[in-house]
């Protein structure tokens, strides 16, 4: 399976296709209650934040390229947002993936954009009506103005269906909206288990690769490479499943983990996140590597950070090459609201049949598992 995923990634990064026309898509071009089918022979340029509203359906065939505009006429950046009640069916193939990238990315030149080119546009956001663990059961998604009603996510429908993503590559996104507020490569807010996500890639994003804000969606065959922040980030009580995940960290990152995992928002709001992850491979910046010119001893990067009451499990996975520890688990002794170490003690947070190797902190159990 890992060989198949690697071949898929190579195909994604070397795809070169010619297109007959370019069409600019603004927010007014997609409406709720209508079905749209895009053309693989057209390059679509997203001008600003483009919402597909409730009742809308967007079909994207294999080989289609969607680009975020280099200069937008509205908003601060470009992104495609599938709102609650809308659906996207992006059906790429291993040989002909669907590519989301920046307008200036020349896909006919493999050396044009590199892993250092990040934040060139926004990203892809899916919003659903599956349960999320936060006050009121709904919230506004990160990266979208809090006053935008189409940015709401969450609800009471665990099997909600936002569509399908198959063989989709998302590249060079993560534009900064405001200080500390960026868009993830793929954002999943309250997305339900009726949604299919299989063979997806996020490459060189300026924030997290894939972030789950609650919901019940499963994600299979996912690759996150050279993102500035975390690879896989979950919060708001995500309770789905992941299998065949791959993350390799940005070499200069001092903050990014392969996994940053939180339980709920606020921290003591049950039910907490409790996903199941099998067959993950996480590769760090390197044992002893120095990030951003700093001292590796002063800026250790741990493979996975677990906090805010998150539970969950990692099984049959590989963690290697970090200048810190493998697993950092929050252990707050100064409060009575609980933490992830309490979930570990209760058996709600488990690590089974995994391989841990090549860590700056050492390779014994005490070195690999850090309570913070």
C-alpha positions as a printed NumPy array, in Angstrom:
array([[  0.   ,   0.   ,   0.   ],
       [  2.834,   2.431,   0.824],
       [  4.42 ,   1.695,  -2.592],
       [  1.128,   2.482,  -4.33 ],
       [  0.813,   5.736,  -2.374],
       [  4.385,   6.739,  -3.277],
       [  3.734,   6.127,  -6.969],
       [  0.602,   8.253,  -6.679],
       [  2.595,  11.107,  -5.128],
       [  5.246,  10.943,  -7.859],
       [  2.521,  11.125, -10.488],
       [  0.993,  14.13 ,  -8.746],
       [  4.225,  16.086,  -8.632],
       [  5.197,  15.42 , -12.24 ],
       [  1.816,  15.832, -13.95 ],
       [  2.008,  18.161, -16.949],
       [ -1.093,  18.851, -19.011],
       [ -2.031,  21.431, -21.632],
       [ -5.327,  23.259, -21.397],
       [ -7.492,  24.835, -24.063],
       [ -9.021,  27.633, -22.005],
       [ -9.041,  29.447, -18.683],
       [-12.192,  30.448, -16.784],
       [-12.301,  32.715, -13.732],
       [-14.707,  31.65 , -10.969],
       [-15.932,  34.22 ,  -8.477],
       [-18.311,  33.753,  -5.556],
       [-21.345,  34.746,  -7.609],
       [-20.659,  31.994, -10.164],
       [-21.677,  29.175,  -7.794],
       [-25.151,  29.128,  -6.292],
       [-27.013,  26.858,  -3.934],
       [-29.551,  24.408,  -5.332],
       [-27.747,  24.028,  -8.672],
       [-25.44 ,  21.379, -10.16 ],
       [-22.197,  22.34 , -11.881],
       [-19.929,  20.074, -13.919],
       [-16.5  ,  21.433, -14.73 ],
       [-14.403,  20.478, -17.759],
       [-10.992,  18.822, -17.517],
       [ -9.856,  20.837, -20.558],
       [-10.387,  24.09 , -18.659],
       [ -8.216,  25.683, -15.993],
       [-10.391,  27.307, -13.326],
       [ -9.072,  30.412, -11.512],
       [-10.642,  31.086,  -8.106],
       [-11.03 ,  34.829,  -7.578],
       [-11.467,  35.329,  -3.832],
       [-13.422,  33.123,  -1.453],
       [-15.777,  31.036,  -3.594],
       [-18.654,  29.358,  -1.728],
       [-20.808,  26.527,  -3.03 ],
       [-23.951,  27.06 ,  -1.   ],
       [-26.518,  24.66 ,   0.439],
       [-28.08 ,  22.34 ,  -2.135],
       [-25.317,  22.952,  -4.655],
       [-23.375,  20.121,  -6.297],
       [-19.973,  20.515,  -7.958],
       [-18.644,  17.706, -10.177],
       [-14.928,  17.872, -11.018],
       [-13.591,  15.243, -13.468],
       [-10.146,  13.654, -13.475],
       [ -7.346,  15.901, -14.717],
       [ -9.007,  19.219, -13.881],
       [ -6.763,  22.005, -12.568],
       [ -8.093,  24.661, -10.186],
       [ -5.857,  27.603,  -9.295],
       [ -6.069,  30.323,  -6.686],
       [ -5.734,  33.748,  -8.267],
       [ -2.443,  35.542,  -7.716],
       [ -4.318,  38.841,  -7.366],
       [ -7.91 ,  38.763,  -6.123],
       [-10.599,  41.336,  -6.766],
       [-12.213,  40.691,  -3.377],
       [-11.235,  39.127,  -0.01 ],
       [ -7.634,  38.568,   1.054],
       [ -7.014,  35.34 ,  -0.806],
       [ -8.67 ,  32.613,  -2.848],
       [-10.266,  29.417,  -1.566],
       [-13.025,  26.99 ,  -2.471],
       [-15.539,  26.446,   0.346],
       [-18.162,  23.696,   0.212],
       [-20.794,  24.948,   2.659],
       [-23.113,  22.835,   4.803],
       [-25.664,  21.058,   2.661],
       [-23.562,  21.346,  -0.517],
       [-21.493,  18.573,  -2.108],
       [-18.293,  18.254,  -4.125],
       [-17.511,  15.179,  -6.231],
       [-13.853,  15.452,  -7.213],
       [-13.054,  12.166,  -8.941],
       [ -9.444,  12.061, -10.043],
       [ -7.385,   8.981, -10.847],
       [ -3.824,   7.897, -10.031],
       [ -2.686,   8.821, -13.557],
       [ -4.893,  11.897, -13.862],
       [ -5.36 ,  13.587, -10.48 ],
       [ -7.311,  16.752,  -9.765],
       [ -4.896,  19.538,  -8.835],
       [ -5.542,  22.616,  -6.699],
       [ -2.597,  25.013,  -6.83 ],
       [ -1.51 ,  28.634,  -7.215],
       [ -2.102,  30.599, -10.408],
       [  1.625,  31.102, -10.984],
       [  2.426,  27.394, -10.674],
       [  3.517,  26.21 , -14.139],
       [  2.55 ,  22.534, -14.146],
       [  4.525,  21.911, -17.314],
       [  7.736,  22.732, -15.403],
       [  8.416,  20.319, -12.501],
       [ 11.067,  22.674, -11.072],
       [  8.882,  25.785, -11.226],
       [  7.453,  25.734,  -7.7  ],
       [  9.261,  23.909,  -4.899],
       [  8.477,  22.929,  -1.321],
       [  9.582,  26.427,  -0.279],
       [  6.69 ,  28.064,  -2.195],
       [  3.885,  28.309,   0.35 ],
       [  1.019,  30.672,   1.12 ],
       [  0.36 ,  31.467,  -2.535],
       [ -3.439,  31.045,  -2.146],
       [ -5.914,  29.661,   0.411],
       [ -7.06 ,  26.053,   0.261],
       [-10.026,  23.678,   0.076],
       [-12.634,  23.783,   2.867],
       [-15.465,  21.266,   3.39 ],
       [-18.163,  22.053,   5.96 ],
       [-20.832,  19.66 ,   7.194],
       [-23.562,  18.967,   9.733],
       [-21.869,  16.199,  11.717],
       [-21.481,  16.685,  15.496],
       [-18.676,  18.837,  16.881],
       [-17.61 ,  19.231,  20.514],
       [-18.073,  22.889,  21.289],
       [-20.568,  25.094,  23.066],
       [-23.824,  25.228,  21.093],
       [-22.801,  22.453,  18.712],
       [-21.869,  24.858,  15.891],
       [-19.045,  27.245,  15.108],
       [-17.445,  29.362,  12.375],
       [-14.589,  27.746,  10.531],
       [-11.007,  28.955,  10.882],
       [ -9.839,  31.293,   8.133],
       [-13.303,  32.67 ,   7.276],
       [-14.763,  35.858,   8.761],
       [-16.854,  35.08 ,  11.846],
       [-19.715,  37.127,  10.416],
       [-20.018,  34.942,   7.293],
       [-23.028,  32.597,   7.819],
       [-21.825,  30.269,   5.046],
       [-18.762,  29.554,   7.168],
       [-20.782,  27.767,   9.88 ],
       [-20.223,  24.08 ,  10.535],
       [-21.481,  21.36 ,  12.888],
       [-24.848,  19.833,  13.651],
       [-26.528,  16.574,  14.637],
       [-26.077,  14.368,  11.55 ],
       [-23.1  ,  11.979,  11.988],
       [-23.619,  10.405,   8.531],
       [-23.8  ,  13.749,   6.725],
       [-22.437,  13.589,   3.167],
       [-20.326,  16.428,   1.738],
       [-19.398,  14.428,  -1.37 ],
       [-16.177,  12.753,  -2.431],
       [-12.468,  13.518,  -2.878],
       [-10.499,  10.879,  -4.805],
       [ -6.942,  11.47 ,  -6.04 ],
       [ -6.824,  15.171,  -5.219],
       [ -3.608,  17.192,  -4.822],
       [ -3.64 ,  20.532,  -2.951],
       [ -0.436,  22.541,  -3.374],
       [  1.246,  25.76 ,  -2.188],
       [ -1.693,  27.115,  -0.152],
       [ -2.16 ,  28.442,   3.368],
       [ -2.347,  32.176,   2.688],
       [ -2.326,  34.353,   5.796],
       [ -5.703,  36.042,   6.347],
       [ -4.584,  37.891,   9.474],
       [ -1.795,  37.518,  12.02 ],
       [ -1.925,  33.901,  13.209],
       [ -4.93 ,  33.105,  10.989],
       [ -4.118,  31.003,   7.938],
       [ -6.066,  28.523,   5.839],
       [ -5.158,  24.842,   6.013],
       [ -4.499,  22.854,   2.861],
       [ -7.632,  20.756,   3.446],
       [-10.024,  21.869,   6.183],
       [-12.771,  19.499,   7.323],
       [-15.328,  21.173,   9.59 ],
       [-18.088,  18.943,  10.958],
       [-17.783,  16.64 ,   7.95 ],
       [-19.825,  13.442,   8.251],
       [-19.058,   9.781,   7.639],
       [-21.073,   9.78 ,   4.406],
       [-18.236,  11.764,   2.807],
       [-15.519,   9.78 ,   0.986],
       [-11.921,  11.009,   1.151],
       [ -9.295,   8.689,  -0.331],
       [ -5.899,   9.458,  -1.932],
       [ -5.415,  13.116,  -1.077],
       [ -2.2  ,  15.115,  -0.921],
       [ -1.304,  18.461,   0.633],
       [  2.059,  19.786,  -0.505],
       [  3.895,  22.874,   0.825],
       [  1.082,  24.559,   2.762],
       [  1.867,  27.57 ,   4.95 ],
       [ -0.292,  26.281,   7.816],
       [ -1.469,  22.751,   8.653],
       [ -1.814,  20.107,   5.992],
       [ -5.168,  18.514,   6.925],
       [ -7.184,  19.743,   9.912],
       [-10.296,  18.127,  11.363],
       [-12.726,  20.275,  13.307],
       [-14.966,  17.6  ,  14.778],
       [-17.133,  15.422,  12.592],
       [-16.996,  11.715,  11.806],
       [-15.375,  11.564,   8.364],
       [-12.776,   8.882,   7.527],
       [ -9.63 ,   9.777,   5.548],
       [ -7.614,   7.076,   3.806],
       [ -4.347,   7.307,   1.827],
       [ -3.374,  10.851,   2.781],
       [  0.008,  12.515,   2.278],
       [  1.137,  15.795,   3.851],
       [  4.566,  17.052,   2.828],
       [  6.669,  20.103,   3.757],
       [  3.965,  22.164,   5.45 ],
       [  5.071,  24.999,   7.693],
       [  2.941,  23.923,  10.651],
       [  1.409,  20.554,  11.57 ],
       [  0.756,  17.651,   9.245],
       [ -2.5  ,  16.233,  10.645],
       [ -4.395,  18.341,  13.19 ],
       [ -7.615,  17.305,  14.925],
       [ -9.887,  19.078,  17.41 ],
       [-13.568,  19.616,  18.31 ],
       [-14.15 ,  15.93 ,  19.042],
       [-13.261,  14.348,  15.697],
       [-14.188,  10.65 ,  15.928],
       [-13.431,   9.305,  12.455],
       [-10.769,   6.918,  11.208],
       [ -7.505,   7.35 ,   9.316],
       [ -5.418,   4.785,   7.473],
       [ -2.242,   4.959,   5.371],
       [ -1.248,   8.449,   6.434],
       [  2.139,   9.909,   5.496],
       [  3.738,  13.108,   6.798],
       [  7.196,  14.545,   6.248],
       [  7.965,  17.784,   8.03 ],
       [  9.238,  21.063,   6.619],
       [ 13.015,  21.045,   7.38 ],
       [ 13.061,  24.479,   9.043],
       [  9.954,  24.046,  11.175],
       [ 10.342,  24.678,  14.908],
       [  6.626,  24.332,  15.68 ],
       [  5.152,  21.812,  13.277],
       [  4.383,  18.294,  14.447],
       [  3.299,  15.435,  12.237],
       [  0.25 ,  15.322,  14.476],
       [ -1.232,  18.017,  16.731],
       [ -4.234,  16.476,  18.441],
       [ -6.709,  18.311,  20.692],
       [ -9.833,  16.934,  22.314],
       [-12.499,  19.631,  22.287],
       [-13.142,  23.368,  22.464],
       [-13.322,  24.306,  25.326],
       [-10.971,  21.645,  26.709],
       [-13.496,  20.028,  29.078],
       [-16.378,  19.861,  26.6  ],
       [-17.315,  16.219,  25.998],
       [-17.341,  14.104,  23.928],
       [-13.631,  14.401,  23.29 ],
       [-11.843,  13.478,  20.08 ],
       [-11.322,   9.735,  19.845],
       [-10.221,   8.736,  16.321],
       [ -8.549,   5.509,  15.22 ],
       [ -5.361,   5.738,  13.106],
       [ -3.698,   2.763,  11.419],
       [ -0.568,   2.562,   9.246],
       [  0.734,   6.12 ,   9.637],
       [  4.318,   7.   ,   8.694],
       [  5.685,  10.228,  10.191],
       [  9.155,  11.542,   9.263],
       [ 10.611,  14.532,  11.098],
       [ 13.217,  17.2  ,  10.411],
       [ 15.988,  14.841,  11.499],
       [ 17.659,  13.631,  14.666],
       [ 19.848,  16.539,  15.763],
       [ 18.69 ,  18.802,  12.953],
       [ 18.733,  22.542,  13.593],
       [ 15.648,  24.468,  12.521],
       [ 15.663,  28.141,  11.524],
       [ 19.223,  28.611,  12.706],
       [ 18.332,  27.774,  16.309],
       [ 19.749,  25.253,  18.717],
       [ 18.137,  21.827,  18.304],
       [ 18.237,  21.398,  22.067],
       [ 16.268,  24.626,  22.519],
       [ 13.797,  23.966,  19.702],
       [ 12.944,  20.26 ,  19.806],
       [ 10.145,  19.086,  17.554],
       [  8.173,  16.073,  18.8  ],
       [  6.4  ,  13.791,  16.355],
       [  2.952,  13.964,  17.948],
       [  1.464,  16.388,  20.494],
       [ -1.699,  15.308,  22.343],
       [ -3.616,  17.653,  24.637],
       [ -6.981,  19.078,  25.754],
       [ -8.46 ,  15.689,  26.668],
       [ -7.975,  14.036,  23.302],
       [ -8.198,  10.277,  23.18 ],
       [ -7.571,   8.066,  20.172],
       [ -5.222,   5.345,  19.003],
       [ -2.214,   4.821,  16.73 ],
       [ -1.591,   1.247,  15.569],
       [  0.946,  -0.34 ,  13.175],
       [  2.602,   3.034,  12.543],
       [  6.145,   4.382,  12.134],
       [  7.603,   7.482,  13.82 ],
       [ 11.173,   8.467,  12.946],
       [ 13.702,  11.279,  12.612],
       [ 12.72 ,  14.008,  15.096],
       [ 14.99 ,  16.253,  17.147],
       [ 12.702,  15.795,  20.156],
       [ 10.569,  12.998,  21.516],
       [  8.068,  10.786,  19.754],
       [  4.937,  11.415,  21.808],
       [  4.197,  14.496,  23.949],
       [  1.126,  14.153,  26.155],
       [ -0.326,  17.028,  28.149],
       [ -0.263,  16.385,  31.913],
       [ -1.741,  19.368,  33.718],
       [ -1.326,  19.044,  37.463],
       [ -2.521,  22.575,  38.211],
       [ -6.159,  22.125,  37.132],
       [ -8.987,  19.67 ,  37.643],
       [-10.443,  19.879,  34.118],
       [ -8.589,  16.81 ,  32.882],
       [ -6.   ,  16.407,  30.157],
       [ -4.773,  13.876,  27.624],
       [ -2.599,  12.106,  30.18 ],
       [ -5.799,  11.326,  32.053],
       [ -7.174,   9.835,  28.825],
       [ -3.974,   7.759,  28.576],
       [ -4.366,   6.502,  32.141],
       [ -8.011,   5.603,  31.464],
       [ -7.101,   3.607,  28.338],
       [ -8.771,   6.085,  25.967],
       [ -5.417,   7.021,  24.389],
       [ -3.337,   4.1  ,  23.125],
       [ -0.256,   3.284,  21.01 ],
       [ -0.054,  -0.327,  19.832],
       [  2.44 ,  -2.241,  17.645],
       [  4.297,   0.845,  16.414],
       [  7.924,   1.462,  15.433],
       [  9.831,   4.37 ,  17.022],
       [ 13.362,   5.118,  15.811],
       [ 15.996,   7.869,  15.541],
       [ 14.981,  10.53 ,  18.067],
       [ 17.203,  13.191,  19.596],
       [ 15.669,  12.5  ,  23.003],
       [ 16.657,   8.831,  22.804],
       [ 14.897,   5.593,  21.962],
       [ 13.893,   4.167,  25.347],
       [ 10.252,   4.217,  26.419],
       [ 10.98 ,   6.998,  28.919],
       [ 12.68 ,   9.1  ,  26.241],
       [  9.972,   8.576,  23.634],
       [  6.973,   9.362,  25.799],
       [  7.054,  12.89 ,  27.257],
       [  4.444,  14.217,  29.707],
       [  4.32 ,  18.004,  29.463]])
